[in-house]
PDB file of C-alpha atoms in Angstrom:
ATOM      1  CA  MET A   1     101.210 107.787 105.908  1.00  0.00           C
ATOM      2  CA  ASP A   2      99.592 106.389 108.979  1.00  0.00           C
ATOM      3  CA  VAL A   3      97.031 107.274 111.635  1.00  0.00           C
ATOM      4  CA  ARG A   4      96.908 104.766 114.428  1.00  0.00           C
ATOM      5  CA  GLU A   5      96.727 103.910 118.078  1.00  0.00           C
ATOM      6  CA  GLY A   6      99.923 102.712 119.649  1.00  0.00           C
ATOM      7  CA  ARG A   7     103.403 104.109 119.860  1.00  0.00           C
ATOM      8  CA  LEU A   8     105.010 105.849 116.864  1.00  0.00           C
ATOM      9  CA  ASP A   9     108.617 104.951 116.149  1.00  0.00           C
ATOM     10  CA  PRO A  10     110.507 107.879 114.553  1.00  0.00           C
ATOM     11  CA  GLU A  11     113.191 105.480 113.335  1.00  0.00           C
ATOM     12  CA  ILE A  12     110.649 103.691 111.148  1.00  0.00           C
ATOM     13  CA  LEU A  13     109.688 106.940 109.410  1.00  0.00           C
ATOM     14  CA  ARG A  14     113.355 107.821 108.981  1.00  0.00           C
ATOM     15  CA  SER A  15     113.996 104.499 107.298  1.00  0.00           C
ATOM     16  CA  VAL A  16     110.919 104.923 105.069  1.00  0.00           C
ATOM     17  CA  VAL A  17     112.357 108.119 103.535  1.00  0.00           C
ATOM     18  CA  ALA A  18     115.970 106.876 103.411  1.00  0.00           C
ATOM     19  CA  ASP A  19     117.494 106.964  99.927  1.00  0.00           C
ATOM     20  CA  ALA A  20     121.034 106.677  98.581  1.00  0.00           C
ATOM     21  CA  SER A  21     120.647 109.993  96.728  1.00  0.00           C
ATOM     22  CA  ALA A  22     119.618 111.873  99.886  1.00  0.00           C
ATOM     23  CA  GLY A  23     122.214 113.998 101.660  1.00  0.00           C
ATOM     24  CA  ALA A  24     119.797 115.282 104.300  1.00  0.00           C
ATOM     25  CA  THR A  25     116.969 113.870 106.377  1.00  0.00           C
ATOM     26  CA  ALA A  26     114.802 116.129 108.552  1.00  0.00           C
ATOM     27  CA  LEU A  27     112.958 114.277 111.291  1.00  0.00           C
ATOM     28  CA  PHE A  28     110.383 115.953 113.536  1.00  0.00           C
ATOM     29  CA  THR A  29     108.539 114.553 116.521  1.00  0.00           C
ATOM     30  CA  GLY A  30     105.663 116.432 118.113  1.00  0.00           C
ATOM     31  CA  ASP A  31     105.550 115.179 121.698  1.00  0.00           C
ATOM     32  CA  VAL A  32     102.946 115.268 124.445  1.00  0.00           C
ATOM     33  CA  ARG A  33     104.006 117.755 127.119  1.00  0.00           C
ATOM     34  CA  ASP A  34     102.981 117.946 130.738  1.00  0.00           C
ATOM     35  CA  ASN A  35     101.732 121.539 130.565  1.00  0.00           C
ATOM     36  CA  ASP A  36      99.605 123.868 128.435  1.00  0.00           C
ATOM     37  CA  HIS A  37      99.025 127.618 128.897  1.00  0.00           C
ATOM     38  CA  GLY A  38     101.174 127.269 132.030  1.00  0.00           C
ATOM     39  CA  ARG A  39      98.833 124.696 133.610  1.00  0.00           C
ATOM     40  CA  PRO A  40      99.905 121.139 134.456  1.00  0.00           C
ATOM     41  CA  VAL A  41      98.366 118.491 132.176  1.00  0.00           C
ATOM     42  CA  VAL A  42      97.861 115.018 133.645  1.00  0.00           C
ATOM     43  CA  SER A  43      96.390 113.162 130.670  1.00  0.00           C
ATOM     44  CA  LEU A  44      95.823 113.701 127.004  1.00  0.00           C
ATOM     45  CA  SER A  45      94.129 111.851 124.197  1.00  0.00           C
ATOM     46  CA  TYR A  46      93.429 112.396 120.525  1.00  0.00           C
ATOM     47  CA  GLU A  47      90.332 111.470 118.575  1.00  0.00           C
ATOM     48  CA  ALA A  48      90.579 110.925 114.809  1.00  0.00           C
ATOM     49  CA  HIS A  49      87.881 111.251 112.147  1.00  0.00           C
ATOM     50  CA  PRO A  50      87.701 108.191 109.825  1.00  0.00           C
ATOM     51  CA  SER A  51      89.022 110.347 106.958  1.00  0.00           C
ATOM     52  CA  ALA A  52      92.207 111.345 108.823  1.00  0.00           C
ATOM     53  CA  LYS A  53      94.463 108.900 107.019  1.00  0.00           C
ATOM     54  CA  ASP A  54      93.246 110.009 103.577  1.00  0.00           C
ATOM     55  CA  VAL A  55      93.786 113.652 104.533  1.00  0.00           C
ATOM     56  CA  LEU A  56      97.312 112.826 105.666  1.00  0.00           C
ATOM     57  CA  SER A  57      98.055 111.172 102.319  1.00  0.00           C
ATOM     58  CA  GLU A  58      96.828 114.290 100.465  1.00  0.00           C
ATOM     59  CA  VAL A  59      99.001 116.515 102.661  1.00  0.00           C
ATOM     60  CA  ALA A  60     102.103 114.396 102.042  1.00  0.00           C
ATOM     61  CA  GLN A  61     101.400 114.340  98.290  1.00  0.00           C
ATOM     62  CA  GLU A  62     101.059 118.118  98.215  1.00  0.00           C
ATOM     63  CA  ILE A  63     104.358 118.633 100.058  1.00  0.00           C
ATOM     64  CA  ALA A  64     106.152 116.164  97.786  1.00  0.00           C
ATOM     65  CA  GLU A  65     104.950 118.174  94.774  1.00  0.00           C
ATOM     66  CA  ARG A  66     105.721 121.633  96.215  1.00  0.00           C
ATOM     67  CA  PHE A  67     109.301 120.933  97.330  1.00  0.00           C
ATOM     68  CA  ASP A  68     112.363 119.448  95.684  1.00  0.00           C
ATOM     69  CA  VAL A  69     112.472 116.437  98.007  1.00  0.00           C
ATOM     70  CA  ILE A  70     113.128 112.738  97.587  1.00  0.00           C
ATOM     71  CA  ALA A  71     110.624 111.250 100.012  1.00  0.00           C
ATOM     72  CA  VAL A  72     108.058 112.345 102.592  1.00  0.00           C
ATOM     73  CA  ALA A  73     106.438 110.422 105.457  1.00  0.00           C
ATOM     74  CA  VAL A  74     104.115 111.487 108.266  1.00  0.00           C
ATOM     75  CA  ALA A  75     102.189 109.650 110.984  1.00  0.00           C
ATOM     76  CA  HIS A  76      99.735 110.752 113.682  1.00  0.00           C
ATOM     77  CA  ARG A  77      98.797 108.785 116.748  1.00  0.00           C
ATOM     78  CA  HIS A  78      95.355 108.788 118.365  1.00  0.00           C
ATOM     79  CA  GLY A  79      93.867 107.474 121.586  1.00  0.00           C
ATOM     80  CA  PRO A  80      95.492 108.223 124.956  1.00  0.00           C
ATOM     81  CA  ILE A  81      99.167 109.247 124.733  1.00  0.00           C
ATOM     82  CA  PRO A  82     101.480 109.401 127.763  1.00  0.00           C
ATOM     83  CA  VAL A  83     103.536 112.520 128.426  1.00  0.00           C
ATOM     84  CA  GLY A  84     106.825 112.431 126.526  1.00  0.00           C
ATOM     85  CA  GLU A  85     105.630 110.191 123.696  1.00  0.00           C
ATOM     86  CA  ALA A  86     105.144 111.379 120.125  1.00  0.00           C
ATOM     87  CA  ALA A  87     101.722 112.369 118.789  1.00  0.00           C
ATOM     88  CA  LEU A  88     103.078 113.325 115.364  1.00  0.00           C
ATOM     89  CA  VAL A  89     106.175 112.231 113.476  1.00  0.00           C
ATOM     90  CA  ALA A  90     107.256 113.728 110.144  1.00  0.00           C
ATOM     91  CA  ALA A  91     110.276 112.796 108.013  1.00  0.00           C
ATOM     92  CA  VAL A  92     111.603 114.296 104.792  1.00  0.00           C
ATOM     93  CA  SER A  93     114.651 113.348 102.762  1.00  0.00           C
ATOM     94  CA  ALA A  94     116.257 115.617 100.172  1.00  0.00           C
ATOM     95  CA  ARG A  95     119.577 116.077  98.425  1.00  0.00           C
ATOM     96  CA  HIS A  96     120.434 119.082 100.638  1.00  0.00           C
ATOM     97  CA  ARG A  97     119.429 120.286 104.095  1.00  0.00           C
ATOM     98  CA  GLU A  98     117.655 123.503 103.060  1.00  0.00           C
ATOM     99  CA  GLU A  99     114.929 121.655 101.182  1.00  0.00           C
ATOM    100  CA  ALA A 100     114.669 118.966 103.855  1.00  0.00           C
ATOM    101  CA  PHE A 101     114.161 121.514 106.653  1.00  0.00           C
ATOM    102  CA  ALA A 102     111.747 123.701 104.662  1.00  0.00           C
ATOM    103  CA  ALA A 103     109.630 120.778 103.493  1.00  0.00           C
ATOM    104  CA  CYS A 104     109.506 119.243 106.970  1.00  0.00           C
ATOM    105  CA  ILE A 105     108.256 122.509 108.495  1.00  0.00           C
ATOM    106  CA  ALA A 106     105.618 122.830 105.773  1.00  0.00           C
ATOM    107  CA  LEU A 107     104.629 119.184 106.228  1.00  0.00           C
ATOM    108  CA  VAL A 108     104.033 119.653 109.958  1.00  0.00           C
ATOM    109  CA  ASP A 109     102.188 122.966 109.479  1.00  0.00           C
ATOM    110  CA  LEU A 110      99.901 121.603 106.761  1.00  0.00           C
ATOM    111  CA  THR A 111      99.214 118.444 108.764  1.00  0.00           C
ATOM    112  CA  LYS A 112      98.178 120.482 111.807  1.00  0.00           C
ATOM    113  CA  GLU A 113      95.974 122.689 109.630  1.00  0.00           C
ATOM    114  CA  ARG A 114      94.131 119.951 107.772  1.00  0.00           C
ATOM    115  CA  ILE A 115      94.115 116.683 109.691  1.00  0.00           C
ATOM    116  CA  PRO A 116      90.687 116.013 111.237  1.00  0.00           C
ATOM    117  CA  ILE A 117      91.972 115.100 114.684  1.00  0.00           C
ATOM    118  CA  TRP A 118      90.974 116.532 118.044  1.00  0.00           C
ATOM    119  CA  LYS A 119      92.911 116.826 121.293  1.00  0.00           C
ATOM    120  CA  HIS A 120      91.355 116.421 124.726  1.00  0.00           C
ATOM    121  CA  GLN A 121      93.397 117.274 127.795  1.00  0.00           C
ATOM    122  CA  VAL A 122      92.771 116.911 131.508  1.00  0.00           C
ATOM    123  CA  PHE A 123      94.475 119.317 133.897  1.00  0.00           C
ATOM    124  CA  ALA A 124      95.825 118.602 137.359  1.00  0.00           C
ATOM    125  CA  ASP A 125      92.934 120.493 138.966  1.00  0.00           C
ATOM    126  CA  GLY A 126      90.440 118.043 137.406  1.00  0.00           C
ATOM    127  CA  THR A 127      89.147 120.370 134.674  1.00  0.00           C
ATOM    128  CA  ASP A 128      89.358 119.308 131.035  1.00  0.00           C
ATOM    129  CA  GLU A 129      89.131 120.871 127.603  1.00  0.00           C
ATOM    130  CA  TRP A 130      88.893 120.116 123.913  1.00  0.00           C
ATOM    131  CA  VAL A 131      91.799 122.124 122.528  1.00  0.00           C
ATOM    132  CA  ASN A 132      90.802 124.975 120.139  1.00  0.00           C
ATOM    133  CA  CYS A 133      87.190 124.585 121.248  1.00  0.00           C
ATOM    134  CA  ALA A 134      87.336 125.834 124.842  1.00  0.00           C
TER     135      ALA A 134
ATOM    136  CA  MET B   1      65.637 111.430 108.414  1.00  0.00           C
ATOM    137  CA  VAL B   2      69.316 112.273 108.173  1.00  0.00           C
ATOM    138  CA  THR B   3      72.085 110.685 110.209  1.00  0.00           C
ATOM    139  CA  VAL B   4      74.287 113.085 112.138  1.00  0.00           C
ATOM    140  CA  ARG B   5      77.681 112.034 113.491  1.00  0.00           C
ATOM    141  CA  LEU B   6      79.211 114.203 116.191  1.00  0.00           C
ATOM    142  CA  PHE B   7      82.902 114.285 117.067  1.00  0.00           C
ATOM    143  CA  ALA B   8      85.041 115.498 119.977  1.00  0.00           C
ATOM    144  CA  ALA B   9      83.654 118.657 121.623  1.00  0.00           C
ATOM    145  CA  ALA B  10      80.386 118.377 119.641  1.00  0.00           C
ATOM    146  CA  ARG B  11      79.862 114.821 120.876  1.00  0.00           C
ATOM    147  CA  ALA B  12      80.677 115.878 124.436  1.00  0.00           C
ATOM    148  CA  ALA B  13      78.210 118.793 124.218  1.00  0.00           C
ATOM    149  CA  ALA B  14      75.362 116.641 122.836  1.00  0.00           C
ATOM    150  CA  GLY B  15      76.096 113.544 124.897  1.00  0.00           C
ATOM    151  CA  HIS B  16      75.720 111.382 121.760  1.00  0.00           C
ATOM    152  CA  ASP B  17      78.036 110.374 118.942  1.00  0.00           C
ATOM    153  CA  ARG B  18      75.225 109.689 116.456  1.00  0.00           C
ATOM    154  CA  VAL B  19      71.696 111.077 116.259  1.00  0.00           C
ATOM    155  CA  ASP B  20      68.915 111.249 113.673  1.00  0.00           C
ATOM    156  CA  ALA B  21      67.393 114.550 112.587  1.00  0.00           C
ATOM    157  CA  THR B  22      64.612 115.675 110.250  1.00  0.00           C
ATOM    158  CA  ALA B  23      65.641 116.246 106.638  1.00  0.00           C
ATOM    159  CA  GLY B  24      65.719 119.891 105.540  1.00  0.00           C
ATOM    160  CA  THR B  25      68.242 122.622 104.958  1.00  0.00           C
ATOM    161  CA  LEU B  26      71.479 122.494 106.930  1.00  0.00           C
ATOM    162  CA  ALA B  27      70.315 125.583 108.851  1.00  0.00           C
ATOM    163  CA  GLU B  28      67.110 123.761 109.847  1.00  0.00           C
ATOM    164  CA  VAL B  29      68.947 120.595 110.861  1.00  0.00           C
ATOM    165  CA  LEU B  30      71.397 122.543 113.020  1.00  0.00           C
ATOM    166  CA  ALA B  31      68.583 124.548 114.631  1.00  0.00           C
ATOM    167  CA  GLU B  32      66.796 121.301 115.506  1.00  0.00           C
ATOM    168  CA  LEU B  33      69.970 119.901 117.043  1.00  0.00           C
ATOM    169  CA  ILE B  34      70.525 122.992 119.187  1.00  0.00           C
ATOM    170  CA  GLU B  35      66.917 122.834 120.369  1.00  0.00           C
ATOM    171  CA  ARG B  36      67.301 119.194 121.385  1.00  0.00           C
ATOM    172  CA  TYR B  37      70.859 119.560 122.733  1.00  0.00           C
ATOM    173  CA  PRO B  38      71.317 123.147 123.986  1.00  0.00           C
ATOM    174  CA  GLY B  39      74.939 122.440 124.868  1.00  0.00           C
ATOM    175  CA  LEU B  40      75.678 122.473 121.123  1.00  0.00           C
ATOM    176  CA  GLY B  41      74.737 126.170 120.938  1.00  0.00           C
ATOM    177  CA  PRO B  42      78.187 127.613 121.620  1.00  0.00           C
ATOM    178  CA  VAL B  43      80.015 124.791 119.790  1.00  0.00           C
ATOM    179  CA  LEU B  44      78.297 124.666 116.376  1.00  0.00           C
ATOM    180  CA  PRO B  45      79.270 128.169 115.172  1.00  0.00           C
ATOM    181  CA  ARG B  46      82.922 127.047 115.319  1.00  0.00           C
ATOM    182  CA  CYS B  47      82.372 123.734 113.514  1.00  0.00           C
ATOM    183  CA  SER B  48      82.798 122.666 109.913  1.00  0.00           C
ATOM    184  CA  TYR B  49      80.635 120.070 108.213  1.00  0.00           C
ATOM    185  CA  LEU B  50      80.864 117.107 105.883  1.00  0.00           C
ATOM    186  CA  LEU B  51      77.730 116.237 103.925  1.00  0.00           C
ATOM    187  CA  ASP B  52      77.985 112.713 102.512  1.00  0.00           C
ATOM    188  CA  GLU B  53      81.760 112.955 103.056  1.00  0.00           C
ATOM    189  CA  MET B  54      82.129 116.227 101.110  1.00  0.00           C
ATOM    190  CA  ALA B  55      83.118 119.506 102.791  1.00  0.00           C
ATOM    191  CA  VAL B  56      80.240 121.977 103.079  1.00  0.00           C
ATOM    192  CA  HIS B  57      80.760 125.519 101.746  1.00  0.00           C
ATOM    193  CA  GLY B  58      78.300 128.389 101.497  1.00  0.00           C
ATOM    194  CA  ASP B  59      75.043 129.518 103.053  1.00  0.00           C
ATOM    195  CA  HIS B  60      73.564 126.892 105.378  1.00  0.00           C
ATOM    196  CA  ARG B  61      70.063 127.985 104.349  1.00  0.00           C
ATOM    197  CA  GLU B  62      70.769 126.946 100.772  1.00  0.00           C
ATOM    198  CA  ILE B  63      72.240 123.513 101.494  1.00  0.00           C
ATOM    199  CA  THR B  64      69.667 120.724 101.498  1.00  0.00           C
ATOM    200  CA  LEU B  65      69.962 117.406 103.335  1.00  0.00           C
ATOM    201  CA  ASP B  66      67.742 114.729 101.776  1.00  0.00           C
ATOM    202  CA  ASP B  67      66.448 111.650 103.572  1.00  0.00           C
ATOM    203  CA  GLY B  68      69.312 109.232 104.062  1.00  0.00           C
ATOM    204  CA  SER B  69      72.008 111.923 103.997  1.00  0.00           C
ATOM    205  CA  ALA B  70      74.927 111.696 106.411  1.00  0.00           C
ATOM    206  CA  LEU B  71      76.151 114.835 108.157  1.00  0.00           C
ATOM    207  CA  ASP B  72      79.417 114.946 110.115  1.00  0.00           C
ATOM    208  CA  ILE B  73      79.925 117.766 112.610  1.00  0.00           C
ATOM    209  CA  LEU B  74      83.616 118.618 113.011  1.00  0.00           C
ATOM    210  CA  PRO B  75      84.847 120.984 115.731  1.00  0.00           C
ATOM    211  CA  PRO B  76      88.059 122.960 115.057  1.00  0.00           C
ATOM    212  CA  PHE B  77      90.924 120.542 114.418  1.00  0.00           C
ATOM    213  CA  ALA B  78      93.728 120.224 116.953  1.00  0.00           C
ATOM    214  CA  GLY B  79      96.160 117.668 115.592  1.00  0.00           C
ATOM    215  CA  GLY B  80      99.901 117.673 116.115  1.00  0.00           C
TER     216      GLY B  80
END
């Protein structure tokens, strides 16, 4: 579990959950896009509360307990993030694909719900907003 | 006094990331903040709070902040 500035490497999370007993690995990357609500976005940055990493650990623990999985890993980036790079990476390994997919979806949903992180975006027309607070 | 930390949209609205406020109930502290920083008016009703690192639940008029307490003001999360 990690919350940090600097690029996230999905391959590192994939290798963290790798296990000889796993027949399936679900890997998700949530990437910065160049538009929101149909408006062009020119820059985006995330701000993290100091507790974000602890919250992420609790989320991963909860998912590991709720699903029949082998390993779970999730990381969130903060600070400015260029378009096309990952803000969130989640990886889950399981014996079979059904559990891997289901747990990965739940991991991403629960992370988005609970992680104390905020997104600020600037649009091409010069206006800006704090997402979910506009 | 209590120490108030403001994040994201709350910080932007107040123009500060950390301010002091008079000890009292949470309702009183928030009212003082809105009086000093009117831009917080529309933001605070959507926020959640941590009091000494614990999530706040219940009636703000019944939650007391003693001298030395630390209050974090958290706008709606937007991770992922």
